[in-house]
Amino acid sequence: EDKVVQSPLSLVVHEGDTVTLNCSYEVTNFRSLLWYKQEKKAPTFLFMLTSSGIEKKSGRLSSILDKKELFSILNITATQTGDSAVYLCAVIRGSTLGRLYFGRGTQLTVWP
Amino acid sequence: DSGVTQTPKHLITATGQRVTLRCSPRSGDLSVYWYQQSLDQGLQFLIQYYNGEERAKGNILERFSAQQFPDLHSELNLSSLELGDSALYFCASSVADSPNSPLHFGNGTRLTVT
C-alpha cells in the first residue's frame, strides 16, 4: 500500500528558530514530490522535487529529496509568525501522473 | 490567489439532500481535480478530468459524481448526503496531465451536513 508519512505531526517554535519537516514515502513508480503550505484555505504550492540531491530554495525555505532513502525535508530558517500553517507533502506516481497522494501534514506554530 | 475559483464558500444542508459544488480552473489549465479534506482522513483524491474527459478516479463514493464542461469549469455533485460527508472540498487545476505540472488549489467549499 502506498504511504506518505510526515513528521512531526505538530511543532511549536519561537520566531527566529530554524525548523526541519520530514516526509517519507513508499509508493510504486515514484515521479515527483511536492510541498504545499496550507493556512486557513487553499494549499499553496511551494516546491516540486524530482531529482535526488538537488536543493530547491525560495527565500527562507528550502527542500531536498533523497530518492535512495525515500524521503524529503523542508527547512525553514529564521521562522516568522506568518510561517504558521500546515505543511503538506505529496507525491506523484508515474502511473497516475497529476494525481497527488498527500501525507497528513505537519502543523507548524510560530510564537512571537 | 491561485486563480482557481470555487463556489460556494460554505454550504450547510441536511442529510439526504443533494448539492453541487462548482469550480473554475486557472486560465489555460485543462486538468481539474477534486479533493476531499476531512479531519480524520486528510486530503483525499476524488476524481480528475482532463479537457472534458474523466481521467482518473480515486476514493469517490457512488453517491458522488462530477463532470467537466466544454468551457473547462467543473461541477461536483454530492447526493443522499450523510453526516460523514461534512468536509472541505477542494478543486485544483493544472496545465496538463503530467508529473511536471504542479496543482494549484482553490479556496475550497466547506460542506456541513446536519
Short mmCIF file of C-alpha atoms in Angstrom, two decimals:
data_model
loop_
_atom_site.label_atom_id
_atom_site.label_comp_id
_atom_site.label_asym_id
_atom_site.label_seq_id
_atom_site.Cartn_x
_atom_site.Cartn_y
_atom_site.Cartn_z
CA GLU A 1 0.00 0.00 0.00
CA ASP A 2 1.32 3.45 -0.91
CA LYS A 3 2.29 5.60 2.04
CA VAL A 4 3.30 9.21 2.59
CA VAL A 5 4.25 9.86 6.19
CA GLN A 6 5.07 13.25 7.63
CA SER A 7 6.74 14.03 10.90
CA PRO A 8 6.41 15.57 13.32
CA LEU A 9 2.62 15.94 13.36
CA SER A 10 2.92 19.21 15.20
CA LEU A 11 5.73 21.63 16.00
CA VAL A 12 5.76 24.80 18.12
CA VAL A 13 8.73 27.15 17.91
CA HIS A 14 9.64 30.76 18.61
CA GLU A 15 10.29 33.34 15.95
CA GLY A 16 13.82 33.11 14.64
CA ASP A 17 14.13 29.36 15.15
CA THR A 18 15.01 27.00 12.31
CA VAL A 19 12.73 24.02 11.68
CA THR A 20 13.04 20.83 9.65
CA LEU A 21 9.95 18.99 8.48
CA ASN A 22 10.19 15.42 7.29
CA CYS A 23 8.35 13.44 4.65
CA SER A 24 8.99 9.79 3.91
CA TYR A 25 7.25 7.85 1.19
CA GLU A 26 6.70 4.35 -0.07
CA VAL A 27 4.98 4.45 -3.42
CA THR A 28 5.28 2.45 -6.59
CA ASN A 29 6.55 4.19 -9.68
CA PHE A 30 7.52 7.43 -7.91
CA ARG A 31 7.85 10.50 -10.13
CA SER A 32 7.84 13.67 -8.04
CA LEU A 33 7.41 15.00 -4.53
CA LEU A 34 5.70 18.29 -3.79
CA TRP A 35 5.45 20.54 -0.75
CA TYR A 36 2.42 22.71 -0.06
CA LYS A 37 1.65 25.24 2.65
CA GLN A 38 -1.93 25.34 3.92
CA GLU A 39 -3.09 28.18 6.06
CA LYS A 40 -6.81 28.56 6.53
CA LYS A 41 -7.78 27.89 2.98
CA ALA A 42 -6.15 26.56 -0.17
CA PRO A 43 -2.89 24.64 -0.10
CA THR A 44 -0.35 26.82 -1.88
CA PHE A 45 2.44 25.27 -3.90
CA LEU A 46 5.97 25.58 -2.53
CA PHE A 47 8.29 23.15 -4.29
CA MET A 48 8.33 20.26 -6.69
CA LEU A 49 11.27 17.85 -6.40
CA THR A 50 12.05 15.26 -9.00
CA SER A 51 15.79 14.71 -8.81
CA SER A 52 17.70 13.43 -5.84
CA GLY A 53 20.21 15.68 -4.06
CA ILE A 54 19.28 18.95 -5.74
CA GLU A 55 18.20 21.58 -3.24
CA LYS A 56 15.36 23.89 -4.14
CA LYS A 57 15.31 27.24 -2.40
CA SER A 58 12.85 30.06 -2.07
CA GLY A 59 13.77 32.76 0.42
CA ARG A 60 13.97 31.19 3.87
CA LEU A 61 12.52 27.89 2.67
CA SER A 62 14.49 25.09 1.12
CA SER A 63 13.86 21.46 0.33
CA ILE A 64 15.76 18.43 -0.84
CA LEU A 65 14.85 14.94 -1.96
CA ASP A 66 16.66 11.67 -1.29
CA LYS A 67 15.33 9.04 -3.69
CA LYS A 68 17.58 6.34 -2.30
CA GLU A 69 16.32 6.69 1.27
CA LEU A 70 12.82 7.74 0.08
CA PHE A 71 12.42 10.97 1.99
CA SER A 72 12.40 14.70 1.68
CA ILE A 73 12.96 17.52 4.14
CA LEU A 74 11.63 21.03 4.18
CA ASN A 75 13.74 23.57 6.06
CA ILE A 76 12.53 26.94 7.23
CA THR A 77 15.14 29.27 8.67
CA ALA A 78 14.54 32.39 10.78
CA THR A 79 10.89 31.44 11.23
CA GLN A 80 8.23 34.15 11.40
CA THR A 81 4.70 34.06 12.75
CA GLY A 82 3.48 34.11 9.15
CA ASP A 83 5.06 30.70 8.66
CA SER A 84 2.43 29.19 10.96
CA ALA A 85 0.48 26.74 8.82
CA VAL A 86 0.07 23.09 7.96
CA TYR A 87 2.80 21.90 5.63
CA LEU A 88 1.71 19.12 3.32
CA CYS A 89 3.89 16.69 1.44
CA ALA A 90 2.51 14.91 -1.61
CA VAL A 91 3.89 12.50 -4.18
CA ILE A 92 3.05 11.85 -7.81
CA ARG A 93 3.24 8.36 -9.22
CA GLY A 94 4.14 7.81 -12.84
CA SER A 95 1.11 5.64 -13.43
CA THR A 96 -1.34 8.27 -12.21
CA LEU A 97 0.53 11.38 -13.34
CA GLY A 98 -1.03 14.55 -11.97
CA ARG A 99 -2.87 12.92 -9.08
CA LEU A 100 -1.31 13.74 -5.70
CA TYR A 101 -1.02 11.38 -2.75
CA PHE A 102 -0.87 13.52 0.38
CA GLY A 103 0.60 12.97 3.81
CA ARG A 104 -1.38 14.11 6.86
CA GLY A 105 0.70 17.25 7.24
CA THR A 106 2.81 18.93 9.91
CA GLN A 107 1.14 21.70 11.90
CA LEU A 108 3.78 24.41 12.49
CA THR A 109 3.05 27.13 15.03
CA VAL A 110 5.50 30.01 15.39
CA TRP A 111 5.17 32.12 18.54
CA PRO A 112 6.33 35.72 18.59
CA ASP B 1 -4.59 34.00 -5.29
CA SER B 2 -4.19 30.72 -7.18
CA GLY B 3 -6.62 31.65 -9.95
CA VAL B 4 -8.85 28.67 -9.19
CA THR B 5 -12.34 29.76 -8.17
CA GLN B 6 -14.72 27.66 -6.15
CA THR B 7 -18.31 28.40 -5.23
CA PRO B 8 -19.98 28.45 -2.82
CA LYS B 9 -17.54 29.03 0.04
CA HIS B 10 -19.80 27.46 2.62
CA LEU B 11 -22.76 25.15 2.33
CA ILE B 12 -24.96 23.87 5.12
CA THR B 13 -27.54 21.28 4.27
CA ALA B 14 -29.48 18.42 5.78
CA THR B 15 -28.91 14.69 5.46
CA GLY B 16 -30.43 13.14 2.37
CA GLN B 17 -30.09 16.31 0.30
CA ARG B 18 -28.12 16.92 -2.88
CA VAL B 19 -25.64 19.73 -3.53
CA THR B 20 -23.49 20.92 -6.41
CA LEU B 21 -20.06 22.41 -5.97
CA ARG B 22 -18.58 24.48 -8.76
CA CYS B 23 -15.01 25.07 -9.86
CA SER B 24 -13.45 27.32 -12.46
CA PRO B 25 -9.83 26.37 -13.19
CA ARG B 26 -6.99 28.78 -13.82
CA SER B 27 -7.00 30.26 -17.27
CA GLY B 28 -5.30 27.83 -19.63
CA ASP B 29 -5.46 24.84 -17.32
CA LEU B 30 -7.07 21.78 -18.87
CA SER B 31 -6.92 19.41 -15.93
CA VAL B 32 -9.27 19.66 -12.95
CA TYR B 33 -9.03 17.60 -9.78
CA TRP B 34 -11.40 17.26 -6.85
CA TYR B 35 -10.13 16.52 -3.35
CA GLN B 36 -11.91 16.00 -0.05
CA GLN B 37 -10.28 17.09 3.19
CA SER B 38 -11.70 15.86 6.46
CA LEU B 39 -10.18 15.96 9.93
CA ASP B 40 -9.67 12.22 10.16
CA GLN B 41 -8.67 11.48 6.56
CA GLY B 42 -6.52 14.36 5.37
CA LEU B 43 -6.61 15.32 1.70
CA GLN B 44 -8.08 12.52 -0.38
CA PHE B 45 -8.23 12.47 -4.16
CA LEU B 46 -11.71 12.03 -5.58
CA ILE B 47 -11.62 12.42 -9.34
CA GLN B 48 -9.76 14.06 -12.22
CA TYR B 49 -10.92 15.45 -15.54
CA TYR B 50 -8.76 16.45 -18.44
CA ASN B 51 -10.18 18.55 -21.25
CA GLY B 52 -13.70 17.32 -20.59
CA GLU B 53 -12.96 13.65 -20.11
CA GLU B 54 -12.69 11.68 -16.90
CA ARG B 55 -9.05 10.73 -16.44
CA ALA B 56 -8.76 9.10 -13.02
CA LYS B 57 -10.93 8.11 -10.10
CA GLY B 58 -9.90 7.88 -6.50
CA ASN B 59 -11.91 7.29 -3.35
CA ILE B 60 -15.12 8.73 -4.77
CA LEU B 61 -18.40 7.34 -3.48
CA GLU B 62 -21.10 6.20 -5.89
CA ARG B 63 -23.33 8.94 -4.45
CA PHE B 64 -20.87 11.48 -5.81
CA SER B 65 -20.37 12.40 -9.45
CA ALA B 66 -18.58 15.06 -11.39
CA GLN B 67 -18.23 16.48 -14.84
CA GLN B 68 -16.14 18.98 -16.75
CA PHE B 69 -17.88 21.18 -19.25
CA PRO B 70 -16.66 22.47 -22.64
CA ASP B 71 -15.62 25.77 -21.03
CA LEU B 72 -13.49 23.63 -18.65
CA HIS B 73 -15.34 24.51 -15.49
CA SER B 74 -16.24 21.52 -13.37
CA GLU B 75 -19.03 20.55 -11.01
CA LEU B 76 -19.02 18.00 -8.22
CA ASN B 77 -22.44 16.62 -7.35
CA LEU B 78 -23.00 15.06 -3.94
CA SER B 79 -26.29 13.29 -3.32
CA SER B 80 -28.03 11.45 -0.48
CA LEU B 81 -25.78 13.36 1.84
CA GLU B 82 -24.69 11.84 5.12
CA LEU B 83 -23.18 13.43 8.21
CA GLY B 84 -19.83 11.93 7.30
CA ASP B 85 -19.75 13.88 4.05
CA SER B 86 -19.09 17.06 6.00
CA ALA B 87 -15.66 18.20 4.85
CA LEU B 88 -13.73 20.78 2.91
CA TYR B 89 -13.90 20.07 -0.82
CA PHE B 90 -11.05 21.42 -2.90
CA CYS B 91 -10.77 21.82 -6.60
CA ALA B 92 -7.33 22.07 -8.16
CA SER B 93 -6.17 22.61 -11.69
CA SER B 94 -3.03 22.14 -13.71
CA VAL B 95 -1.95 22.87 -17.23
CA ALA B 96 -1.56 19.26 -18.26
CA ASP B 97 -1.92 15.73 -17.03
CA SER B 98 1.77 15.48 -16.31
CA PRO B 99 4.04 14.84 -13.34
CA ASN B 100 5.72 18.18 -14.10
CA SER B 101 2.56 20.24 -13.67
CA PRO B 102 2.03 21.21 -10.05
CA LEU B 103 -1.56 21.51 -8.92
CA HIS B 104 -2.96 24.89 -7.89
CA PHE B 105 -5.79 24.74 -5.40
CA GLY B 106 -8.91 26.81 -4.96
CA ASN B 107 -10.01 28.02 -1.52
CA GLY B 108 -12.41 25.15 -1.12
CA THR B 109 -16.07 24.73 -0.31
CA ARG B 110 -16.85 23.88 3.29
CA LEU B 111 -19.79 21.49 3.39
CA THR B 112 -21.63 20.91 6.62
CA VAL B 113 -24.30 18.22 6.68
CA THR B 114 -26.63 18.45 9.67
#
